[in-house]
Coordinates of C-alpha atoms in Angstrom, one line a residue:
Chain A
X1 CA -1.4 39.7 34.8
X2 CA -4.4 38.5 32.8
X3 CA -3.5 36.8 29.6
X4 CA -6.7 37.6 27.9
X5 CA -7.4 37.2 24.2
X6 CA -9.7 39.7 22.3
X7 CA -11.8 39.4 19.2
X8 CA -12.7 42.6 17.6
X9 CA -15.3 42.7 14.8
X10 CA -15.0 45.5 12.2
X11 CA -17.4 46.4 9.4
X12 CA -16.8 48.1 6.1
X13 CA -19.4 50.7 5.5
X14 CA -19.9 53.7 3.3
X15 CA -17.7 56.6 4.6
X16 CA -19.5 58.8 7.1
X17 CA -18.8 61.9 5.0
X18 CA -20.2 60.6 1.8
X19 CA -23.6 61.8 0.5
X20 CA -25.8 58.7 0.3
X21 CA -27.7 58.1 -3.0
X22 CA -30.6 55.8 -3.4
X23 CA -30.4 53.6 -6.5
X24 CA -33.0 54.4 -9.1
X25 CA -34.4 50.8 -8.8
X26 CA -34.9 51.3 -5.1
X27 CA -33.2 48.1 -4.2
X28 CA -30.5 49.8 -2.2
X29 CA -28.1 52.6 -2.1
X30 CA -25.3 53.3 -4.6
X31 CA -22.0 51.7 -3.4
X32 CA -20.1 51.5 -6.7
X33 CA -17.1 53.9 -6.8
X34 CA -18.2 55.3 -3.3
X35 CA -15.6 55.7 -0.7
X36 CA -15.9 53.0 2.1
X37 CA -14.2 53.0 5.5
X38 CA -14.3 51.2 8.8
X39 CA -17.3 51.9 10.8
X40 CA -16.5 54.6 13.3
X41 CA -17.7 52.6 16.3
X42 CA -15.8 49.6 15.2
X43 CA -12.6 51.8 15.1
X44 CA -13.3 52.7 18.7
X45 CA -13.6 49.0 19.5
X46 CA -10.1 48.3 17.9
X47 CA -8.6 51.3 19.7
X48 CA -9.9 49.9 23.0
X49 CA -8.6 46.4 22.3
X50 CA -5.1 47.8 21.3
X51 CA -5.1 50.0 24.5
X52 CA -5.8 47.0 26.6
X53 CA -3.0 45.2 24.9
X54 CA -0.7 48.2 25.5
X55 CA -1.7 48.0 29.2
X56 CA -0.6 44.2 29.0
X57 CA -4.2 43.2 30.1
X58 CA -4.7 41.5 26.7
X59 CA -2.2 39.3 25.0
X60 CA -3.6 39.1 21.4
X61 CA -6.1 41.1 19.5
X62 CA -7.7 39.4 16.5
X63 CA -9.7 41.6 14.0
X64 CA -12.5 39.9 12.0
X65 CA -14.7 41.1 9.2
X66 CA -17.5 39.4 7.3
X67 CA -18.1 40.3 3.6
X68 CA -16.6 40.6 0.2
X69 CA -12.8 40.8 -0.6
X70 CA -12.7 44.6 0.0
X71 CA -13.1 43.8 3.8
X72 CA -9.5 42.9 3.9
X73 CA -8.7 46.6 3.6
X74 CA -10.7 47.3 6.7
X75 CA -8.9 44.4 8.6
X76 CA -5.5 45.9 7.4
X77 CA -6.6 49.3 9.0
X78 CA -7.3 47.4 12.2
X79 CA -3.8 45.6 11.9
X80 CA -2.2 49.1 11.3
X81 CA -3.8 50.3 14.5
X82 CA -2.2 47.5 16.4
X83 CA -4.4 44.4 16.0
X84 CA -2.1 41.2 15.7
X85 CA -3.8 39.2 13.0
X86 CA -7.0 39.1 10.9
X87 CA -9.7 36.7 10.0
X88 CA -11.7 37.5 6.8
X89 CA -15.0 35.5 6.7
X90 CA -15.5 35.8 3.0
X91 CA -19.0 36.3 1.6
X92 CA -19.5 36.9 -2.1
X93 CA -20.6 40.4 -3.0
X94 CA -24.0 39.2 -4.4
X95 CA -24.8 37.6 -1.1
X96 CA -23.3 40.3 1.2
X97 CA -26.6 42.3 1.3
X98 CA -28.4 39.5 3.0
X99 CA -25.8 39.3 5.8
X100 CA -27.3 41.0 8.8
X101 CA -26.7 41.1 12.5
X102 CA -28.1 37.6 13.2
X103 CA -25.8 36.0 10.5
X104 CA -22.7 38.0 11.7
X105 CA -23.4 37.1 15.3
X106 CA -23.6 33.5 14.4
X107 CA -20.2 33.8 12.8
X108 CA -18.7 35.7 15.7
X109 CA -20.0 33.2 18.3
X110 CA -18.3 30.4 16.4
X111 CA -15.1 32.2 16.0
X112 CA -15.1 33.3 19.6
X113 CA -15.3 29.6 20.6
X114 CA -12.8 28.5 17.9
X115 CA -10.2 31.1 18.9
X116 CA -11.0 30.6 22.7
X117 CA -11.2 34.4 23.2
X118 CA -12.1 36.1 26.6
X119 CA -13.5 39.3 25.1
X120 CA -15.5 40.1 22.1
X121 CA -15.4 43.9 21.2
X122 CA -17.8 45.5 18.7
X123 CA -19.0 48.8 17.8
X124 CA -22.4 49.5 19.3
X125 CA -24.0 49.9 15.7
X126 CA -23.1 50.3 12.1
X127 CA -23.7 53.7 10.5
X128 CA -25.3 52.1 7.4
X129 CA -28.0 50.0 9.0
X130 CA -28.0 51.5 12.6
X131 CA -29.1 48.0 13.7
X132 CA -27.5 48.0 17.1
X133 CA -28.1 44.2 17.5
X134 CA -24.9 42.2 16.6
X135 CA -23.2 42.5 19.9
X136 CA -26.3 41.7 21.8
X137 CA -27.2 38.6 19.6
X138 CA -23.5 37.4 19.9
X139 CA -23.7 37.5 23.7
X140 CA -26.9 35.7 23.5
X141 CA -25.7 32.9 21.1
X142 CA -22.6 32.4 23.4
X143 CA -24.6 32.9 26.6
X144 CA -21.9 35.4 27.7
X145 CA -22.6 38.5 29.8
X146 CA -22.7 41.8 27.7
X147 CA -21.8 45.4 28.5
X148 CA -23.2 47.5 25.7
X149 CA -22.8 51.3 24.8
X150 CA -19.5 51.2 26.8
X151 CA -18.0 54.5 27.7
X152 CA -15.3 52.9 30.0
X153 CA -13.9 49.6 30.2
X154 CA -11.6 48.5 33.0
X155 CA -10.3 45.1 34.2
X156 CA -10.9 44.4 38.0
X157 CA -9.2 41.2 38.8
X158 CA -11.2 38.5 36.9
X159 CA -14.1 40.9 36.2
X160 CA -14.6 43.4 33.6
X161 CA -16.0 46.7 34.8
X162 CA -18.1 48.5 32.1
X163 CA -19.6 51.9 32.5
X164 CA -22.5 52.2 30.1
X165 CA -24.2 55.2 28.6
X166 CA -27.9 54.9 29.2
X167 CA -30.8 57.2 28.9
X168 CA -30.9 58.2 32.5
X169 CA -27.0 58.7 32.7
X170 CA -24.3 56.1 33.4
X171 CA -24.8 52.6 34.6
X172 CA -21.8 50.5 35.8
X173 CA -21.8 46.7 35.4
X174 CA -19.2 44.2 36.6
X175 CA -19.1 41.2 34.1
X176 CA -17.6 37.8 34.6
X177 CA -15.2 37.0 31.8
X178 CA -15.7 35.9 29.0
X179 CA -17.9 38.7 27.9
X180 CA -19.1 40.9 24.9
X181 CA -18.7 44.7 25.0
X182 CA -20.0 47.1 22.4
X183 CA -18.4 50.6 22.3
X184 CA -20.0 53.9 22.4
X185 CA -18.6 57.3 21.1
X186 CA -17.0 58.5 24.4
X187 CA -15.1 55.3 25.1
X188 CA -11.8 56.7 23.4
X189 CA -10.5 58.6 20.4
X190 CA -9.0 56.2 17.9
X191 CA -5.4 56.7 17.1
X192 CA -4.0 57.6 13.7
X193 CA -2.3 54.5 12.2
X194 CA 1.4 55.6 11.9
X195 CA 3.5 54.7 8.9
X196 CA 5.8 52.1 10.6
X197 CA 2.6 50.3 11.7
X198 CA 1.0 50.6 8.3
X199 CA 4.1 48.9 6.9
X200 CA 4.2 46.3 9.6
X201 CA 0.5 45.5 9.1
X202 CA 1.2 44.4 5.5
X203 CA 3.2 41.5 6.9
X204 CA 0.5 40.4 9.5
X205 CA -1.6 37.4 8.6
X206 CA -5.2 37.7 7.5
X207 CA -6.8 34.2 7.4
X208 CA -9.5 33.9 4.8
X209 CA -12.4 31.3 5.6
X210 CA -16.0 30.8 4.6
X211 CA -18.9 30.8 6.9
X212 CA -19.5 27.1 6.0
X213 CA -16.0 26.4 7.4
X214 CA -17.4 27.4 10.8
X215 CA -20.6 25.5 10.2
X216 CA -22.6 28.7 10.1
X217 CA -25.7 29.1 8.0
X218 CA -25.9 32.6 6.5
X219 CA -29.5 32.4 5.3
X220 CA -31.8 35.1 6.3
X221 CA -35.5 35.3 6.7
X222 CA -35.6 39.0 5.9
X223 CA -35.8 40.6 2.4
X224 CA -35.4 44.1 1.6
X225 CA -38.6 45.3 -0.1
X226 CA -37.5 48.7 -1.1
X227 CA -35.2 51.6 -0.2
X228 CA -36.4 55.1 -0.6
X229 CA -35.2 58.7 0.3
X230 CA -37.0 60.2 3.2
X231 CA -39.8 62.6 2.0
X232 CA -38.4 65.9 0.9
X233 CA -38.9 68.7 3.5
X234 CA -41.2 71.3 2.1
X235 CA -40.3 74.9 2.4
X236 CA -41.7 76.7 5.4
X237 CA -43.8 79.6 5.3
X238 CA -42.9 82.9 7.0
X239 CA -45.6 85.1 8.5
X240 CA -45.3 88.6 9.8
X241 CA -47.5 88.6 13.0
X242 CA -48.9 86.2 15.6
X243 CA -52.4 86.9 14.2
X244 CA -51.2 85.8 10.8
X245 CA -49.7 82.7 12.4
X246 CA -53.0 81.7 14.1
X247 CA -54.9 82.4 10.9
X248 CA -52.4 80.3 8.9
X249 CA -52.7 77.4 11.3
X250 CA -56.5 77.5 11.2
X251 CA -56.3 77.7 7.4
X252 CA -54.4 74.4 7.1
X253 CA -56.6 72.8 9.7
X254 CA -54.0 72.6 12.4
X255 CA -56.0 74.3 15.1
Chain B
X1 CA -4.3 90.2 3.0
X2 CA -3.1 93.2 1.0
X3 CA -6.2 95.3 1.2
X4 CA -7.0 95.0 -2.5
X5 CA -10.8 95.0 -2.1
X6 CA -10.8 97.5 0.9
X7 CA -12.1 101.1 0.1
X8 CA -9.6 103.6 1.6
X9 CA -10.5 107.2 0.6
X10 CA -13.4 108.2 -1.6
X11 CA -14.4 105.1 -3.5
X12 CA -17.9 103.8 -4.3
X13 CA -18.2 100.2 -3.6
X14 CA -19.5 97.9 -6.3
X15 CA -20.8 94.5 -5.2
X16 CA -21.6 91.7 -7.6
X17 CA -23.3 89.6 -4.9
X18 CA -26.7 89.6 -6.6
X19 CA -25.1 88.4 -9.9
X20 CA -25.0 84.9 -8.6
X21 CA -26.6 82.8 -11.4
X22 CA -25.0 79.9 -13.1
X23 CA -25.6 80.7 -16.8
X24 CA -24.8 77.2 -18.2
X25 CA -22.9 74.0 -17.5
X26 CA -22.0 71.6 -20.2
X27 CA -21.7 68.2 -18.5
X28 CA -19.6 66.4 -21.1
X29 CA -16.8 69.1 -21.5
X30 CA -17.2 70.3 -17.8
X31 CA -17.3 73.9 -18.9
X32 CA -19.1 76.2 -16.5
X33 CA -20.4 79.7 -17.4
X34 CA -21.5 81.7 -14.6
X35 CA -21.9 85.3 -13.3
X36 CA -19.2 86.9 -11.3
X37 CA -20.9 87.0 -8.0
X38 CA -21.3 83.2 -7.6
X39 CA -19.8 81.9 -4.3
X40 CA -16.9 79.5 -5.0
X41 CA -18.2 76.8 -2.6
X42 CA -21.7 76.9 -4.1
X43 CA -20.2 76.5 -7.6
X44 CA -18.3 73.6 -6.3
X45 CA -21.4 71.9 -5.0
X46 CA -23.2 72.6 -8.2
X47 CA -20.5 71.0 -10.4
X48 CA -19.9 68.1 -7.9
X49 CA -23.4 67.0 -8.3
X50 CA -22.7 66.6 -12.0
X51 CA -19.4 64.7 -11.4
X52 CA -17.0 67.6 -11.6
X53 CA -15.1 69.9 -9.3
X54 CA -13.9 73.5 -9.5
X55 CA -10.3 73.7 -10.5
X56 CA -9.5 75.9 -7.4
X57 CA -10.1 75.6 -3.8
X58 CA -9.2 77.9 -0.9
X59 CA -10.0 78.6 2.7
X60 CA -12.3 81.5 1.9
X61 CA -14.4 79.3 -0.4
X62 CA -17.6 79.8 1.7
X63 CA -17.7 83.5 0.9
X64 CA -15.4 84.5 -2.0
X65 CA -16.9 85.2 -5.4
X66 CA -15.6 83.6 -8.6
X67 CA -15.2 87.0 -10.2
X68 CA -12.9 88.1 -7.3
X69 CA -11.0 84.8 -7.6
X70 CA -10.3 85.7 -11.3
X71 CA -9.5 89.3 -10.6
X72 CA -7.0 88.3 -8.1
X73 CA -5.7 85.1 -10.0
X74 CA -6.3 83.2 -6.8
X75 CA -4.0 80.1 -6.4
X76 CA -5.1 77.9 -3.5
X77 CA -4.9 74.3 -2.7
X78 CA -5.6 72.5 -6.0
X79 CA -3.1 74.7 -8.0
X80 CA -0.4 72.0 -8.1
X81 CA -2.7 69.6 -10.0
X82 CA -5.1 71.8 -12.0
X83 CA -2.9 74.9 -12.6
X84 CA -3.5 78.5 -12.5
X85 CA -6.8 80.4 -13.5
X86 CA -4.7 81.7 -16.4
X87 CA -5.1 78.2 -17.9
X88 CA -8.6 77.1 -16.6
X89 CA -10.5 80.3 -17.4
X90 CA -11.7 80.1 -21.0
X91 CA -13.5 83.4 -21.2
X92 CA -14.6 86.5 -19.5
X93 CA -17.3 89.2 -19.8
X94 CA -15.8 92.4 -18.7
X95 CA -17.3 96.0 -18.2
X96 CA -14.6 98.5 -19.2
X97 CA -14.1 101.9 -17.5
X98 CA -16.1 103.7 -20.1
X99 CA -19.0 101.3 -19.7
X100 CA -18.3 99.2 -22.9
X101 CA -19.2 95.6 -22.2
X102 CA -16.4 93.4 -23.6
X103 CA -17.9 90.0 -24.5
X104 CA -15.1 87.5 -24.5
X105 CA -17.2 85.0 -22.8
X106 CA -16.4 82.1 -25.2
X107 CA -16.1 78.5 -23.9
X108 CA -13.5 77.3 -26.3
X109 CA -10.4 75.4 -25.2
X110 CA -8.4 76.8 -28.2
X111 CA -8.9 80.2 -29.8
X112 CA -5.8 81.9 -31.3
X113 CA -7.6 84.8 -32.8
X114 CA -5.7 87.8 -32.0
X115 CA -4.5 89.0 -28.5
X116 CA -5.7 87.1 -25.6
X117 CA -7.4 90.0 -23.8
X118 CA -8.8 88.0 -20.9
X119 CA -5.3 87.5 -19.6
X120 CA -5.0 91.3 -19.0
X121 CA -7.9 91.1 -16.6
X122 CA -7.1 87.9 -14.8
X123 CA -5.1 89.1 -11.8
X124 CA -5.5 92.7 -12.5
X125 CA -7.2 93.3 -9.1
X126 CA -10.2 95.2 -10.7
X127 CA -8.0 97.9 -11.9
X128 CA -8.4 97.4 -15.7
X129 CA -12.2 96.4 -15.9
X130 CA -14.9 94.8 -13.9
X131 CA -15.4 91.0 -14.5
X132 CA -19.1 90.3 -14.7
X133 CA -19.2 86.7 -16.1
X134 CA -16.7 83.8 -16.2
X135 CA -16.4 80.7 -18.3
X136 CA -14.2 78.1 -16.7
X137 CA -13.1 74.5 -17.4
X138 CA -13.8 72.1 -14.6
X139 CA -12.0 68.8 -14.1
X140 CA -13.8 65.6 -13.4
X141 CA -14.4 64.7 -9.7
X142 CA -11.8 62.4 -8.5
X143 CA -13.2 59.1 -7.4
X144 CA -10.4 58.3 -4.9
X145 CA -8.6 60.9 -2.8
X146 CA -5.9 60.0 -0.2
X147 CA -4.3 62.2 2.3
X148 CA -0.9 61.3 4.0
X149 CA 0.6 63.4 6.7
X150 CA 4.4 62.8 7.1
X151 CA 7.3 63.9 9.5
X152 CA 10.7 64.8 7.8
X153 CA 13.9 65.1 9.8
X154 CA 15.2 68.2 7.7
X155 CA 14.4 70.5 4.9
X156 CA 16.7 68.7 2.5
X157 CA 14.5 65.5 3.1
X158 CA 11.3 67.6 2.5
X159 CA 12.7 68.5 -1.0
X160 CA 13.8 64.9 -1.6
X161 CA 10.4 63.7 -0.5
X162 CA 8.8 66.2 -3.1
X163 CA 11.0 64.7 -5.9
X164 CA 10.2 61.2 -4.8
X165 CA 6.5 62.1 -4.8
X166 CA 6.6 63.4 -8.3
X167 CA 8.4 60.4 -9.4
X168 CA 6.4 57.7 -7.8
X169 CA 3.0 59.3 -7.6
X170 CA 3.2 61.1 -10.9
X171 CA -0.2 62.2 -12.3
X172 CA -2.1 61.5 -9.2
X173 CA -0.3 63.9 -6.9
X174 CA -2.9 66.8 -6.2
X175 CA -1.4 68.6 -3.4
X176 CA 2.2 68.9 -1.6
X177 CA 2.1 71.2 1.4
X178 CA 4.7 71.8 4.1
X179 CA 4.8 73.3 7.6
X180 CA 7.5 73.6 10.1
X181 CA 7.6 72.5 13.8
X182 CA 6.6 75.9 15.1
X183 CA 3.4 75.7 13.0
X184 CA 2.5 72.4 14.6
X185 CA 3.2 73.8 18.0
X186 CA 1.0 76.7 17.4
X187 CA -1.9 74.8 16.0
X188 CA -1.6 72.5 19.1
X189 CA -1.4 75.4 21.5
X190 CA -4.1 77.7 20.2
X191 CA -6.5 75.2 18.5
X192 CA -5.8 72.1 20.4
X193 CA -5.4 70.0 17.3
X194 CA -3.6 66.8 18.1
X195 CA -0.2 66.0 16.4
X196 CA -0.9 62.9 14.4
X197 CA 2.8 61.7 14.1
X198 CA 6.0 61.9 16.0
X199 CA 7.5 65.3 16.6
X200 CA 9.6 66.3 13.7
X201 CA 11.3 69.5 12.4
X202 CA 9.1 69.5 9.3
X203 CA 5.7 68.0 8.3
X204 CA 4.4 67.5 4.8
X205 CA 0.9 66.8 3.6
X206 CA 0.6 64.8 0.4
X207 CA -2.7 64.4 -1.4
X208 CA -3.5 62.1 -4.3
X209 CA -6.6 62.3 -6.5
X210 CA -7.4 59.8 -9.1
X211 CA -10.0 57.7 -10.8
X212 CA -9.1 54.2 -9.3
X213 CA -8.9 53.7 -5.5
X214 CA -6.8 50.4 -6.0
X215 CA -4.3 52.1 -8.5
X216 CA -3.8 55.1 -6.2
X217 CA -3.5 53.1 -3.0
X218 CA -0.8 50.9 -4.6
X219 CA 1.1 54.0 -5.9
X220 CA 0.8 55.7 -2.4
X221 CA 2.0 52.6 -0.6
X222 CA 5.0 52.4 -2.9
X223 CA 5.8 56.0 -2.3
X224 CA 5.3 55.6 1.5
X225 CA 7.6 52.5 1.6
X226 CA 10.3 54.2 -0.4
X227 CA 10.1 57.4 1.8
X228 CA 10.3 55.6 5.0
X229 CA 12.8 53.1 3.9
X230 CA 15.2 55.8 2.8
X231 CA 14.8 57.9 5.7
X232 CA 13.2 60.8 4.0
X233 CA 10.3 60.5 6.4
X234 CA 10.6 59.4 10.0
X235 CA 6.9 59.0 10.7
X236 CA 3.6 59.5 9.0
X237 CA -0.1 58.6 8.8
X238 CA -2.7 58.1 6.2
X239 CA -6.2 59.4 6.5
X240 CA -8.2 56.1 6.4
X241 CA -11.5 57.9 6.1
X242 CA -12.9 61.3 5.2
X243 CA -13.0 62.7 8.6
X244 CA -9.4 61.7 9.3
X245 CA -8.5 63.3 6.0
X246 CA -10.2 66.5 6.9
X247 CA -8.4 66.5 10.3
X248 CA -5.0 66.2 8.5
X249 CA -5.9 69.0 6.1
X250 CA -7.1 71.2 9.1
X251 CA -3.6 71.0 10.6
X252 CA -2.4 72.9 7.5
X253 CA -5.5 75.1 6.7
X254 CA -5.9 76.4 10.1
X255 CA -2.3 77.6 10.7
X256 CA -3.5 81.2 9.8
X257 CA -6.1 81.0 12.4
X258 CA -3.7 79.7 15.0
X259 CA -1.1 82.5 14.2
X260 CA -3.9 85.2 14.7
X261 CA -4.2 83.8 18.3
X262 CA -0.6 84.2 19.0
X263 CA -0.5 88.0 18.7
X264 CA 0.1 90.5 15.9
X265 CA 1.0 88.8 12.6
X266 CA 3.4 90.1 10.0
X267 CA 2.5 88.1 6.9
X268 CA 4.6 87.5 3.7
X269 CA 3.8 85.5 0.8
X270 CA 6.6 84.9 -1.6
X271 CA 7.7 82.7 -4.4
X272 CA 11.2 81.3 -4.2
X273 CA 13.4 78.7 -5.7
X274 CA 12.5 75.6 -3.6
X275 CA 16.2 74.9 -2.6
X276 CA 16.3 78.3 -0.8
X277 CA 12.9 78.1 0.5
X278 CA 13.4 77.7 4.2
X279 CA 16.6 79.6 4.2
X280 CA 14.6 82.8 4.5
X281 CA 12.8 81.6 7.5
X282 CA 16.0 80.6 9.2
X283 CA 17.8 83.8 8.3
X284 CA 14.9 85.8 9.5
X285 CA 14.7 83.9 12.8
X286 CA 18.4 84.7 13.4
X287 CA 18.1 88.3 12.4
X288 CA 15.1 89.0 14.7
X289 CA 16.0 86.9 17.6
X290 CA 13.9 87.5 20.6
X291 CA 12.2 90.6 19.1
X292 CA 9.8 88.2 17.5
X293 CA 7.5 85.8 19.3
X294 CA 7.5 83.2 16.4
X295 CA 8.9 83.0 12.9
X296 CA 7.2 80.3 10.9
X297 CA 7.2 78.9 7.5
X298 CA 4.6 76.9 5.6
X299 CA 2.9 76.8 2.4
X300 CA 2.4 75.4 -1.1
X301 CA 5.9 73.9 -1.5
X302 CA 4.8 72.2 -4.7
X303 CA 4.1 75.6 -6.2
X304 CA 7.2 77.2 -4.8
X305 CA 5.1 79.3 -2.6
X306 CA 6.2 80.2 0.9
X307 CA 4.0 81.7 3.5
X308 CA 6.3 83.4 5.9
X309 CA 4.7 84.7 9.1
X310 CA 6.2 86.6 12.1
X311 CA 4.2 87.1 15.3
X312 CA 4.8 89.5 18.0
X313 CA 2.8 90.6 21.2
X314 CA 2.0 93.8 19.4
X315 CA 2.7 95.8 16.2
X316 CA 5.9 97.8 16.3
X317 CA 7.6 100.1 13.8
X318 CA 10.9 98.8 15.0
X319 CA 10.0 95.1 14.1
X320 CA 8.5 96.2 10.8
X321 CA 11.8 98.0 10.0
X322 CA 13.8 94.8 10.8
X323 CA 11.5 92.9 8.4
X324 CA 11.0 95.3 5.6
X325 CA 12.7 95.8 3.2
X326 CA 14.9 92.9 4.3
X327 CA 12.4 90.2 3.2
X328 CA 11.8 92.0 -0.2
X329 CA 15.5 92.4 -0.9
X330 CA 16.1 88.8 0.1
X331 CA 13.4 87.6 -2.4
X332 CA 14.5 89.9 -5.0
X333 CA 18.2 88.5 -4.8
X334 CA 16.7 85.1 -5.6
X335 CA 14.6 86.6 -8.4
X336 CA 11.6 85.6 -6.5
X337 CA 8.1 87.1 -6.3
X338 CA 7.4 89.4 -3.3
X339 CA 3.6 88.5 -3.7
X340 CA 3.2 85.0 -4.9
X341 CA -0.6 84.7 -4.8
X342 CA -2.1 87.5 -2.7
X343 CA -1.6 90.3 -5.2
X344 CA -0.4 93.9 -4.5
X345 CA -3.6 95.7 -3.4
X346 CA -2.9 98.6 -1.2
X347 CA -0.2 97.3 1.1
X348 CA 2.3 95.9 -1.5
X349 CA 2.0 98.3 -4.5
X350 CA 5.1 100.0 -3.6
X351 CA 7.2 96.8 -3.5
X352 CA 6.3 95.7 -7.1
X353 CA 9.7 96.9 -8.1
X354 CA 11.4 94.1 -6.2
X355 CA 10.0 91.7 -8.6
X356 CA 9.4 93.5 -11.9
X357 CA 12.0 95.6 -13.7
X358 CA 11.2 99.3 -14.5
X359 CA 10.4 98.7 -18.0
X360 CA 7.7 96.2 -17.0
X361 CA 6.1 98.8 -14.6
X362 CA 6.2 101.5 -17.2
X363 CA 4.2 99.2 -19.5
X364 CA 1.7 98.5 -16.8
X365 CA 1.1 102.2 -16.3
X366 CA 0.6 102.7 -20.1
X367 CA -2.0 99.9 -20.1
X368 CA -3.7 101.4 -17.1
X369 CA -3.8 104.8 -18.7
X370 CA -5.2 103.2 -22.0
X371 CA -8.0 101.2 -20.3
X372 CA -8.9 103.5 -17.4
X373 CA -7.7 107.1 -18.3
X374 CA -9.8 108.7 -15.5
X375 CA -8.6 106.4 -12.8
X376 CA -12.1 105.1 -11.9
X377 CA -11.4 101.4 -11.3
X378 CA -10.2 100.4 -7.9
X379 CA -8.0 103.5 -7.4
X380 CA -5.0 103.7 -5.2
X381 CA -4.3 100.1 -5.6
X382 CA -1.9 97.6 -7.3
X383 CA 0.5 99.9 -9.2
X384 CA 2.7 102.3 -7.5
X385 CA 2.1 106.0 -8.0
X386 CA 3.4 107.1 -11.4
X387 CA 6.7 108.7 -11.2

């Protein structure tokens, strides 16, 4: 059977259920003391990698995350779900804001080559920036085929069959390996990490490296100018009859 | 559950729904003063925005009024950590049967001046006075909440796990709930909720709440290692994000819903010494045999409160006869409470005697006669008919 190796990228983001608050100085959102978790789409990517391993199609699953030291918790969660080992590309907290899809893609591309993996799995996008770029950029830098928004992934001989969710419905691609796949919501339902695996995960290795060790430049040409709340929705007005409605619309100059 | 707020004969219904204003909130002390008709969930949102939480939480939070919570001395899911309303309510404004407005709405943590009258009204089910405003102490909002769902091989292990929890988690333990295998089977069958761990005879849900994520995670890890290592727990999972934590809570919070899909439900809510907790369920299962569809036990083990439910295809007086007074006499023999948190209302007023001696009931009648001589307030409820 195929003896493939998979690299799964996971991102630590503010938990999906948390109410986001913009910082008063408008430089970003409040992250201090706020609950963070693994990006839900990344979780789906880890689950898919572990399932491929359980089907004996993948031999080793490596989980990687770029960011400050807390990213190691996210890598541990991936290990508890079944990943074999982790790589933490450490970025000091002060610089973490400037690490965007292009920087992460550069890191992943280098790691994919260093670790000689056959498959790079990522979530389709992160719920904090909604960029939906990292997977695509990684494939571009590696010059590998990509199957994005995957809702089904199967191995057919030496090729990867990826069913993608697109606006018109579903598209099926067959990709030569090595390839990059980004996961969409319907691909799978991530497992609960069970206690025995959580305990085992503590003993699994997480290698800590810097981007410079890979020869990657993390500089960015983008600056965040300001972060603001979306405008408050003003209250609606209720009217009694259609005549009232037409009069009101004329009054506010809409018709 | 006991029909305490259901009109049965010739009553006039009084609703406080329009009395839904927050009167004041002191954001250093966390003391909230509000009218009785405020909905619990809305109060929770209000104080959460200011860095606090309500000291109680229950399934009906979206519709229940705080005045009603106080009148029924509601327990709920945060009881283990924050205690009873008897401790968190600091003051009340109550209208008496003769129209007198009793203003005991102070916001003082300590006030030993005379008899503590508010305690009469808390849990009185509206029979001694109408609560119109509440002053309540709210705890700070925890910065870190963790939920673990674990499988135990037997009830003895459940009890040991509880002791271990108290020992290793200490002050951060905020909930300890249990459910049996039948409950898990029912939520799976009727609500399609997936079982997150290996099949076990018992499941426990442990929640921690604290001010430091690292500190709490370390303590929780310590407890989990110990529990797994010593065989108290055979499998488990930790909610790694909020939605997982909510899914784990749903397994416990939606048992009532699952039971209602199973047929007619006979519900019992008792307080028992924890060692004998599950014996009532096993004894009842043996006693009823195939007459019952399911006999399940679940509840606030940390508070010594068992929810015992029996389902059948349909109501039958024969089955009721097999259940009552058996459940009550069994509970009374353990000096337990025949109504741990749901009160007496209409349906349980005649079983008050199983948990309180005649002298106590006599004094209750005297207090009722003193405060409501004409029997205007929530008649036909709570106390058995005067001998």
